[in-house]
Amino acid sequence: MDTDKQVNILREGFLVKRGHVVQNWKARWFVLTPDKLLYYKYEGSKRDSCQRGKILLKDCVITCPFLEYENRPLVMKLQTKHGVDHYLEACSREARDEWAADINAAVNNLQTTNGKSKTDKPDPAESQLNNISLSKVLDSMYDVHSGIKLSNLVEQGSTYSNCFSGEHLKQGTPLTFCNVFQPHTNCKALLILYYGCAIMCDPPTGSAVVDWLVFMQLVLTRVEAVTLASALLEEGFLRTVGQKSVEALRTAGLSAQFMDDSTALYSFSDSLKKRGSVKAETSLSAVELSGKVIKRGYLLKQGHRRKNWKVRLFVLRSEPAFLHYYDPTKDDISPVGGFSLRGCLVSSLEDNGVPSGVKGNVQGNLFKIITQTDTHYFIQAPTHQEKMDWLDAMRSQC
């Protein structure tokens, strides 16, 4: 049996895994080692001593991003050498990409160890860019079923209509681009939500477009995706929106004018606004969901009635300051609960015993939030560092 003392841990943390038999989603604690990915169940805020499963990494193939799940844009797929697929969801695009990079590195190291040549970069002869048609790429973007989804957003006090969303809300309709800009003085949020932050956390961005190009297999790598998107810019099919993307276009080289960046905004060219195969949709957020997402991650929360502990995806917003939590096992993009941080008391709980109000033998990395209505929330972070990061972030909003 594998134990933490016997292996070199490269990375560990919560991911949400789809089951093989009953295809529901469950939060599991994953431990990445040089040759396998182990996962454990969490009960009573503690990890089981016995692992629930493992994924052998030798000859494993990872697909990231994997965009075929409705309301789950942060999934990656691992396929073992025997053809078994494992679907894992992270709490953010950054976390997903970091996990994918570490897993890929472990797979490549195994190939090197077994005498296979390591291929970090594809053979230039295999590149698809030489033969790709920009007009066909544009047609794919406009495809009703698998193309780019249009919607509205608001950012920094300005409304953008018919925009690329940074997340992928429906199966096969992953992204949204900006078409129209108009001033708006009352709104501060972006309007499409995935766990409440699909756009504010990951706006209609260069990174989202790169995700789509890679997933649709129009390119082999993210570097090629940037080159392809830059070509679309150069030919006038796309345009920049906002200062960051405009500056990148002005200063970058011809092959890197497009930014693989989660804060750079892009849109279809004005001449393509009226193209008929795409229909704009609007999704309005509530005021409390309109703030800028400043932190998100998996934490354990004690229930108010049964006092049991569950893994929840927490999303912290500012202006207005709210903390919401979501059930990562459900496809519902609405929060399970949440509260304003105005007037809240946020405190760290000591690790030298079970604090008052905490059920069971639960201790370590705990903190408590008391709202203005005197509701007490007991929350546990996976590590001490994550606990301190969350405390600092919340206290800055109280």
Short mmCIF file of C-alpha atoms in Angstrom, two decimals:
data_model
loop_
_atom_site.label_atom_id
_atom_site.label_comp_id
_atom_site.label_asym_id
_atom_site.label_seq_id
_atom_site.Cartn_x
_atom_site.Cartn_y
_atom_site.Cartn_z
CA MET A 1 0.00 0.00 0.00
CA ASP A 2 1.29 3.45 -0.90
CA THR A 3 1.88 5.85 1.95
CA ASP A 4 3.15 9.39 2.02
CA LYS A 5 6.32 8.22 3.80
CA GLN A 6 7.24 5.87 0.98
CA VAL A 7 6.91 8.23 -1.97
CA ASN A 8 8.17 11.58 -3.14
CA ILE A 9 5.16 13.90 -3.28
CA LEU A 10 5.34 16.29 -6.23
CA ARG A 11 1.99 17.96 -5.67
CA GLU A 12 -1.18 17.43 -3.63
CA GLY A 13 -4.57 19.03 -3.23
CA PHE A 14 -8.29 18.78 -3.93
CA LEU A 15 -9.64 17.89 -7.37
CA VAL A 16 -13.16 16.84 -8.33
CA LYS A 17 -13.23 13.45 -10.05
CA ARG A 18 -15.93 11.83 -12.18
CA GLY A 19 -16.76 8.28 -11.18
CA HIS A 20 -16.34 5.34 -13.56
CA VAL A 21 -19.46 3.31 -12.74
CA VAL A 22 -21.80 5.92 -11.31
CA GLN A 23 -20.71 8.93 -13.32
CA ASN A 24 -21.19 11.51 -10.59
CA TRP A 25 -18.56 13.98 -9.44
CA LYS A 26 -16.81 13.69 -6.07
CA ALA A 27 -14.17 15.80 -4.39
CA ARG A 28 -11.04 13.79 -3.68
CA TRP A 29 -7.61 14.55 -2.25
CA PHE A 30 -5.01 13.86 -4.94
CA VAL A 31 -1.33 13.14 -4.39
CA LEU A 32 1.01 13.27 -7.39
CA THR A 33 4.11 11.07 -7.18
CA PRO A 34 6.81 10.46 -9.81
CA ASP A 35 4.97 7.49 -11.32
CA LYS A 36 1.33 7.62 -10.21
CA LEU A 37 -1.53 9.85 -9.14
CA LEU A 38 -3.15 8.67 -5.92
CA TYR A 39 -6.52 9.82 -4.62
CA TYR A 40 -8.20 9.62 -1.23
CA LYS A 41 -11.60 10.33 0.24
CA TYR A 42 -12.09 13.06 2.82
CA GLU A 43 -14.41 12.32 5.74
CA GLY A 44 -14.83 14.35 8.89
CA SER A 45 -12.35 16.86 7.46
CA LYS A 46 -9.65 14.18 7.45
CA ARG A 47 -8.13 12.24 4.61
CA ASP A 48 -8.65 8.48 4.69
CA SER A 49 -5.48 6.57 5.53
CA CYS A 50 -6.30 4.12 2.74
CA GLN A 51 -6.20 5.37 -0.83
CA ARG A 52 -9.35 5.03 -2.94
CA GLY A 53 -7.53 4.61 -6.23
CA LYS A 54 -4.50 5.38 -8.33
CA ILE A 55 -3.71 6.36 -11.91
CA LEU A 56 -0.48 4.97 -13.33
CA LEU A 57 1.29 7.72 -15.25
CA LYS A 58 3.51 5.64 -17.55
CA ASP A 59 2.43 6.37 -21.16
CA CYS A 60 -0.48 8.42 -19.85
CA VAL A 61 -1.91 11.07 -22.18
CA ILE A 62 -3.37 14.28 -20.76
CA THR A 63 -5.86 16.55 -22.52
CA CYS A 64 -5.98 20.04 -21.08
CA PRO A 65 -8.27 21.81 -21.44
CA PHE A 66 -11.06 19.27 -21.89
CA LEU A 67 -14.19 21.26 -22.74
CA GLU A 68 -16.88 18.68 -23.38
CA TYR A 69 -18.67 18.91 -20.02
CA GLU A 70 -21.54 21.34 -19.65
CA ASN A 71 -20.89 23.84 -16.85
CA ARG A 72 -17.46 22.30 -16.15
CA PRO A 73 -14.85 24.27 -18.12
CA LEU A 74 -11.97 23.48 -15.77
CA VAL A 75 -11.74 19.75 -16.51
CA MET A 76 -8.68 17.89 -17.76
CA LYS A 77 -8.68 14.32 -19.03
CA LEU A 78 -6.08 11.66 -18.27
CA GLN A 79 -6.05 8.57 -20.48
CA THR A 80 -3.95 5.64 -19.33
CA LYS A 81 -1.99 3.39 -21.68
CA HIS A 82 -4.86 0.89 -21.39
CA GLY A 83 -7.37 3.46 -22.66
CA VAL A 84 -9.06 4.22 -19.33
CA ASP A 85 -10.22 7.85 -19.11
CA HIS A 86 -10.11 9.87 -15.90
CA TYR A 87 -11.81 13.27 -15.72
CA LEU A 88 -10.53 15.72 -13.10
CA GLU A 89 -11.74 19.24 -12.37
CA ALA A 90 -9.68 21.95 -10.67
CA CYS A 91 -10.90 25.05 -8.84
CA SER A 92 -9.47 27.52 -11.36
CA ARG A 93 -7.81 27.70 -14.77
CA GLU A 94 -4.47 28.41 -13.10
CA ALA A 95 -4.75 25.39 -10.80
CA ARG A 96 -5.86 23.17 -13.69
CA ASP A 97 -2.92 24.20 -15.84
CA GLU A 98 -0.45 23.77 -12.96
CA TRP A 99 -1.71 20.26 -12.27
CA ALA A 100 -1.54 19.42 -15.98
CA ALA A 101 2.01 20.76 -16.26
CA ASP A 102 3.20 18.75 -13.24
CA ILE A 103 1.52 15.57 -14.47
CA ASN A 104 2.99 16.04 -17.95
CA ALA A 105 6.43 16.55 -16.45
CA ALA A 106 6.09 13.30 -14.49
CA VAL A 107 4.96 11.43 -17.63
CA ASN A 108 7.88 12.83 -19.62
CA ASN A 109 10.34 11.89 -16.88
CA LEU A 110 9.02 8.33 -16.98
CA GLN A 111 9.54 8.23 -20.74
CA THR A 112 13.09 9.47 -20.36
CA THR A 113 13.80 6.95 -17.60
CA ASN A 114 12.57 4.13 -19.82
CA GLY A 115 14.85 5.10 -22.69
CA LYS A 116 12.34 7.06 -24.75
CA SER A 117 13.23 10.46 -26.09
CA LYS A 118 11.51 13.31 -24.35
CA THR A 119 9.50 15.48 -26.72
CA ASP A 120 8.56 18.73 -25.03
CA LYS A 121 7.98 20.34 -28.43
CA PRO A 122 6.26 18.81 -31.45
CA ASP A 123 8.20 18.18 -34.63
CA PRO A 124 7.88 21.32 -36.78
CA ALA A 125 7.01 19.05 -39.69
CA GLU A 126 3.89 18.02 -37.78
CA SER A 127 2.71 21.60 -37.26
CA GLN A 128 -0.72 22.27 -38.69
CA LEU A 129 -0.19 26.00 -39.10
CA ASN A 130 1.34 25.82 -42.56
CA ASN A 131 -1.82 24.41 -44.10
CA ILE A 132 -4.51 26.02 -41.96
CA SER A 133 -7.16 28.27 -43.48
CA LEU A 134 -7.99 31.38 -41.46
CA SER A 135 -11.44 31.56 -43.02
CA LYS A 136 -12.15 27.98 -41.90
CA VAL A 137 -10.98 28.84 -38.39
CA LEU A 138 -13.40 31.76 -38.42
CA ASP A 139 -16.19 29.47 -39.64
CA SER A 140 -15.45 27.14 -36.71
CA MET A 141 -15.65 30.08 -34.31
CA TYR A 142 -19.10 30.90 -35.67
CA ASP A 143 -20.41 27.33 -35.67
CA VAL A 144 -23.70 27.21 -33.76
CA HIS A 145 -22.93 23.92 -32.01
CA SER A 146 -19.17 23.86 -31.46
CA GLY A 147 -18.16 27.46 -31.96
CA ILE A 148 -18.04 30.62 -29.91
CA LYS A 149 -20.94 31.60 -27.70
CA LEU A 150 -21.95 35.26 -27.57
CA SER A 151 -23.05 37.03 -24.42
CA ASN A 152 -22.77 40.32 -22.57
CA LEU A 153 -20.35 41.45 -19.87
CA VAL A 154 -19.44 44.50 -17.85
CA GLU A 155 -15.90 45.34 -16.84
CA GLN A 156 -14.53 48.37 -15.02
CA GLY A 157 -17.75 50.30 -15.41
CA SER A 158 -18.19 49.61 -19.13
CA THR A 159 -20.61 47.21 -20.83
CA TYR A 160 -19.50 44.93 -23.67
CA SER A 161 -22.25 43.27 -25.72
CA ASN A 162 -21.88 39.96 -27.61
CA CYS A 163 -18.61 38.98 -26.00
CA PHE A 164 -16.37 35.94 -25.70
CA SER A 165 -16.89 34.46 -22.25
CA GLY A 166 -13.79 33.21 -20.46
CA GLU A 167 -15.49 29.97 -19.43
CA HIS A 168 -17.46 27.39 -21.38
CA LEU A 169 -21.02 27.24 -20.22
CA LYS A 170 -22.53 24.74 -22.64
CA GLN A 171 -21.17 21.59 -24.15
CA GLY A 172 -19.70 22.39 -27.54
CA THR A 173 -20.18 26.18 -27.23
CA PRO A 174 -17.09 27.10 -25.31
CA LEU A 175 -16.27 30.78 -25.74
CA THR A 176 -17.68 34.23 -26.30
CA PHE A 177 -16.20 37.32 -27.95
CA CYS A 178 -16.88 41.08 -27.71
CA ASN A 179 -18.69 42.83 -30.54
CA VAL A 180 -20.04 46.08 -29.08
CA PHE A 181 -18.73 48.52 -26.47
CA GLN A 182 -20.79 51.13 -24.66
CA PRO A 183 -20.26 53.07 -21.40
CA HIS A 184 -22.05 51.86 -18.31
CA THR A 185 -21.62 53.64 -15.00
CA ASN A 186 -23.50 51.44 -12.54
CA CYS A 187 -22.15 47.94 -13.19
CA LYS A 188 -18.78 46.57 -12.20
CA ALA A 189 -19.19 42.89 -12.94
CA LEU A 190 -18.99 40.60 -15.89
CA LEU A 191 -22.27 38.90 -16.62
CA ILE A 192 -21.67 35.23 -17.42
CA LEU A 193 -21.00 33.02 -14.42
CA TYR A 194 -19.36 29.68 -13.84
CA TYR A 195 -19.52 29.07 -10.10
CA GLY A 196 -20.13 32.80 -10.06
CA CYS A 197 -16.87 33.84 -11.63
CA ALA A 198 -16.64 32.51 -15.15
CA ILE A 199 -15.92 35.93 -16.53
CA MET A 200 -14.79 38.04 -13.61
CA CYS A 201 -12.25 35.40 -12.63
CA ASP A 202 -11.51 34.41 -16.21
CA PRO A 203 -12.78 37.23 -18.45
CA PRO A 204 -13.32 37.09 -22.23
CA THR A 205 -9.61 36.65 -22.56
CA GLY A 206 -6.72 35.56 -24.70
CA SER A 207 -6.23 32.52 -22.49
CA ALA A 208 -9.80 31.41 -23.09
CA VAL A 209 -9.38 31.68 -26.86
CA VAL A 210 -6.14 29.71 -26.70
CA ASP A 211 -7.95 27.02 -24.68
CA TRP A 212 -10.58 26.73 -27.41
CA LEU A 213 -8.09 26.56 -30.29
CA VAL A 214 -6.15 23.77 -28.56
CA PHE A 215 -9.27 21.85 -27.57
CA MET A 216 -10.68 22.02 -31.11
CA GLN A 217 -7.35 20.58 -32.33
CA LEU A 218 -6.83 23.45 -34.71
CA VAL A 219 -3.29 23.63 -33.30
CA LEU A 220 -0.99 21.30 -31.38
CA THR A 221 0.30 23.62 -28.66
CA ARG A 222 -0.55 26.87 -26.90
CA VAL A 223 2.39 28.53 -28.67
CA GLU A 224 0.84 27.63 -32.02
CA ALA A 225 -2.53 28.88 -30.77
CA VAL A 226 -1.00 32.29 -30.01
CA THR A 227 0.54 32.38 -33.50
CA LEU A 228 -2.78 31.48 -35.10
CA ALA A 229 -4.73 34.03 -33.07
CA SER A 230 -2.10 36.65 -33.95
CA ALA A 231 -2.68 35.86 -37.63
CA LEU A 232 -6.43 36.38 -37.14
CA LEU A 233 -5.65 39.76 -35.60
CA GLU A 234 -3.26 40.65 -38.40
CA GLU A 235 -5.89 39.84 -41.05
CA GLY A 236 -8.55 41.90 -39.29
CA PHE A 237 -10.81 39.01 -38.26
CA LEU A 238 -10.35 39.85 -34.59
CA ARG A 239 -9.71 43.11 -32.78
CA THR A 240 -8.34 44.21 -29.42
CA VAL A 241 -10.56 45.41 -26.58
CA GLY A 242 -9.03 47.27 -23.66
CA GLN A 243 -5.64 48.77 -22.95
CA LYS A 244 -3.68 45.58 -22.31
CA SER A 245 -4.44 43.86 -25.61
CA VAL A 246 -4.04 47.12 -27.54
CA GLU A 247 -0.58 47.66 -26.04
CA ALA A 248 0.43 44.07 -26.83
CA LEU A 249 -0.60 44.54 -30.45
CA ARG A 250 1.49 47.70 -30.67
CA THR A 251 4.68 46.33 -29.12
CA ALA A 252 4.79 42.58 -29.82
CA GLY A 253 6.33 40.75 -32.78
CA LEU A 254 4.16 39.59 -35.65
CA SER A 255 3.83 36.03 -34.32
CA ALA A 256 2.97 37.05 -30.75
CA GLN A 257 0.57 39.97 -31.06
CA PHE A 258 -2.17 37.96 -29.38
CA MET A 259 -1.76 37.48 -25.62
CA ASP A 260 -2.31 34.14 -23.87
CA ASP A 261 -3.34 36.13 -20.83
CA SER A 262 -6.37 36.00 -18.53
CA THR A 263 -6.65 39.82 -18.45
CA ALA A 264 -6.30 40.65 -22.16
CA LEU A 265 -9.63 41.15 -23.98
CA TYR A 266 -10.43 40.50 -27.64
CA SER A 267 -13.44 40.63 -29.94
CA PHE A 268 -14.63 39.91 -33.44
CA SER A 269 -13.93 42.62 -35.98
CA ASP A 270 -16.70 45.22 -36.30
CA SER A 271 -17.31 44.02 -39.86
CA LEU A 272 -18.30 40.59 -38.49
CA LYS A 273 -20.89 41.79 -35.97
CA LYS A 274 -23.91 40.93 -38.07
CA ARG A 275 -22.83 37.47 -39.09
CA GLY A 276 -26.00 35.45 -38.78
CA SER A 277 -24.94 32.07 -37.39
CA VAL A 278 -24.36 33.29 -33.85
CA LYS A 279 -27.12 34.38 -31.50
CA ALA A 280 -26.35 36.64 -28.55
CA GLU A 281 -27.60 35.64 -25.13
CA THR A 282 -27.67 37.62 -21.90
CA SER A 283 -27.20 36.33 -18.40
CA LEU A 284 -27.44 38.87 -15.60
CA SER A 285 -25.74 38.39 -12.26
CA ALA A 286 -27.14 39.41 -8.91
CA VAL A 287 -25.58 42.41 -7.20
CA GLU A 288 -23.74 40.23 -4.71
CA LEU A 289 -22.23 38.21 -7.54
CA SER A 290 -21.14 41.30 -9.43
CA GLY A 291 -17.87 41.90 -7.60
CA LYS A 292 -14.42 41.17 -8.90
CA VAL A 293 -13.23 37.67 -8.00
CA ILE A 294 -10.02 37.97 -6.01
CA LYS A 295 -9.64 34.41 -4.72
CA ARG A 296 -11.17 30.97 -5.19
CA GLY A 297 -10.32 27.47 -4.03
CA TYR A 298 -11.47 24.27 -2.35
CA LEU A 299 -12.04 24.42 1.41
CA LEU A 300 -13.87 22.22 3.91
CA LYS A 301 -16.95 23.65 5.62
CA GLN A 302 -18.88 22.40 8.63
CA GLY A 303 -22.63 22.23 8.05
CA HIS A 304 -24.96 24.26 10.26
CA ARG A 305 -27.49 21.49 10.93
CA ARG A 306 -25.80 18.09 10.70
CA LYS A 307 -22.36 19.53 11.55
CA ASN A 308 -20.74 17.28 8.94
CA TRP A 309 -17.81 18.46 6.84
CA LYS A 310 -18.04 18.92 3.08
CA VAL A 311 -15.64 20.10 0.40
CA ARG A 312 -16.89 23.33 -1.11
CA LEU A 313 -15.59 25.66 -3.80
CA PHE A 314 -15.25 29.09 -2.18
CA VAL A 315 -15.23 32.30 -4.23
CA LEU A 316 -14.21 35.61 -2.65
CA ARG A 317 -15.32 38.84 -4.34
CA SER A 318 -14.71 42.51 -3.78
CA GLU A 319 -16.82 45.61 -4.56
CA PRO A 320 -19.12 44.40 -3.09
CA ALA A 321 -17.28 42.09 -0.70
CA PHE A 322 -18.99 38.68 -0.59
CA LEU A 323 -17.92 35.11 0.11
CA HIS A 324 -19.92 32.42 -1.72
CA TYR A 325 -19.55 28.66 -1.69
CA TYR A 326 -20.59 26.05 -4.25
CA ASP A 327 -21.06 22.31 -4.29
CA PRO A 328 -18.39 21.09 -6.74
CA THR A 329 -20.15 17.74 -7.17
CA LYS A 330 -23.17 19.44 -8.78
CA ASP A 331 -23.47 20.95 -12.24
CA ASP A 332 -25.57 23.81 -10.84
CA ILE A 333 -23.67 27.08 -11.28
CA SER A 334 -25.60 28.83 -8.49
CA PRO A 335 -23.98 29.13 -5.07
CA VAL A 336 -25.15 26.90 -2.23
CA GLY A 337 -24.72 29.80 0.15
CA GLY A 338 -22.88 32.99 0.82
CA PHE A 339 -22.76 36.17 2.87
CA SER A 340 -21.51 39.73 2.84
CA LEU A 341 -18.13 40.27 4.47
CA ARG A 342 -19.12 43.72 5.67
CA GLY A 343 -18.74 43.77 9.46
CA CYS A 344 -17.63 40.12 9.62
CA LEU A 345 -15.20 38.89 12.25
CA VAL A 346 -12.61 36.55 10.75
CA SER A 347 -10.40 34.68 13.19
CA SER A 348 -7.84 31.88 13.13
CA LEU A 349 -8.45 28.92 15.43
CA GLU A 350 -5.63 27.32 17.34
CA ASP A 351 -4.22 23.97 16.23
CA ASN A 352 -3.71 22.61 19.75
CA GLY A 353 -7.10 20.98 20.19
CA VAL A 354 -10.69 20.84 18.95
CA PRO A 355 -12.13 24.37 19.14
CA SER A 356 -15.50 25.06 20.71
CA GLY A 357 -18.30 24.73 18.15
CA VAL A 358 -16.42 22.20 16.01
CA LYS A 359 -17.93 18.73 15.89
CA GLY A 360 -15.73 15.65 16.05
CA ASN A 361 -12.00 15.33 16.38
CA VAL A 362 -11.33 18.01 13.80
CA GLN A 363 -8.32 20.25 14.25
CA GLY A 364 -5.62 21.97 12.23
CA ASN A 365 -5.82 24.85 9.72
CA LEU A 366 -9.21 25.95 11.01
CA PHE A 367 -10.69 29.43 10.97
CA LYS A 368 -14.04 30.94 11.90
CA ILE A 369 -16.17 33.66 10.34
CA ILE A 370 -18.91 35.42 12.35
CA THR A 371 -21.28 37.45 10.19
CA GLN A 372 -23.22 40.58 11.12
CA THR A 373 -26.24 38.36 11.80
CA ASP A 374 -24.14 36.31 14.27
CA THR A 375 -23.99 33.23 12.04
CA HIS A 376 -20.86 31.17 12.73
CA TYR A 377 -18.99 29.46 9.89
CA PHE A 378 -16.24 26.93 10.65
CA ILE A 379 -13.90 26.35 7.73
CA GLN A 380 -10.76 24.25 7.28
CA ALA A 381 -8.03 24.85 4.71
CA PRO A 382 -5.95 21.96 3.31
CA THR A 383 -2.67 23.55 4.45
CA HIS A 384 -1.49 26.21 6.89
CA GLN A 385 -0.30 28.44 4.03
CA GLU A 386 -3.69 28.29 2.31
CA LYS A 387 -5.36 29.13 5.62
CA MET A 388 -3.19 32.24 6.03
CA ASP A 389 -3.75 33.28 2.41
CA TRP A 390 -7.52 33.07 2.84
CA LEU A 391 -7.42 34.96 6.16
CA ASP A 392 -5.38 37.78 4.62
CA ALA A 393 -7.65 37.98 1.58
CA MET A 394 -10.88 38.06 3.63
CA ARG A 395 -9.59 40.52 6.22
CA SER A 396 -8.73 42.93 3.45
CA GLN A 397 -12.43 42.95 2.51
CA CYS A 398 -14.02 43.14 5.97
#
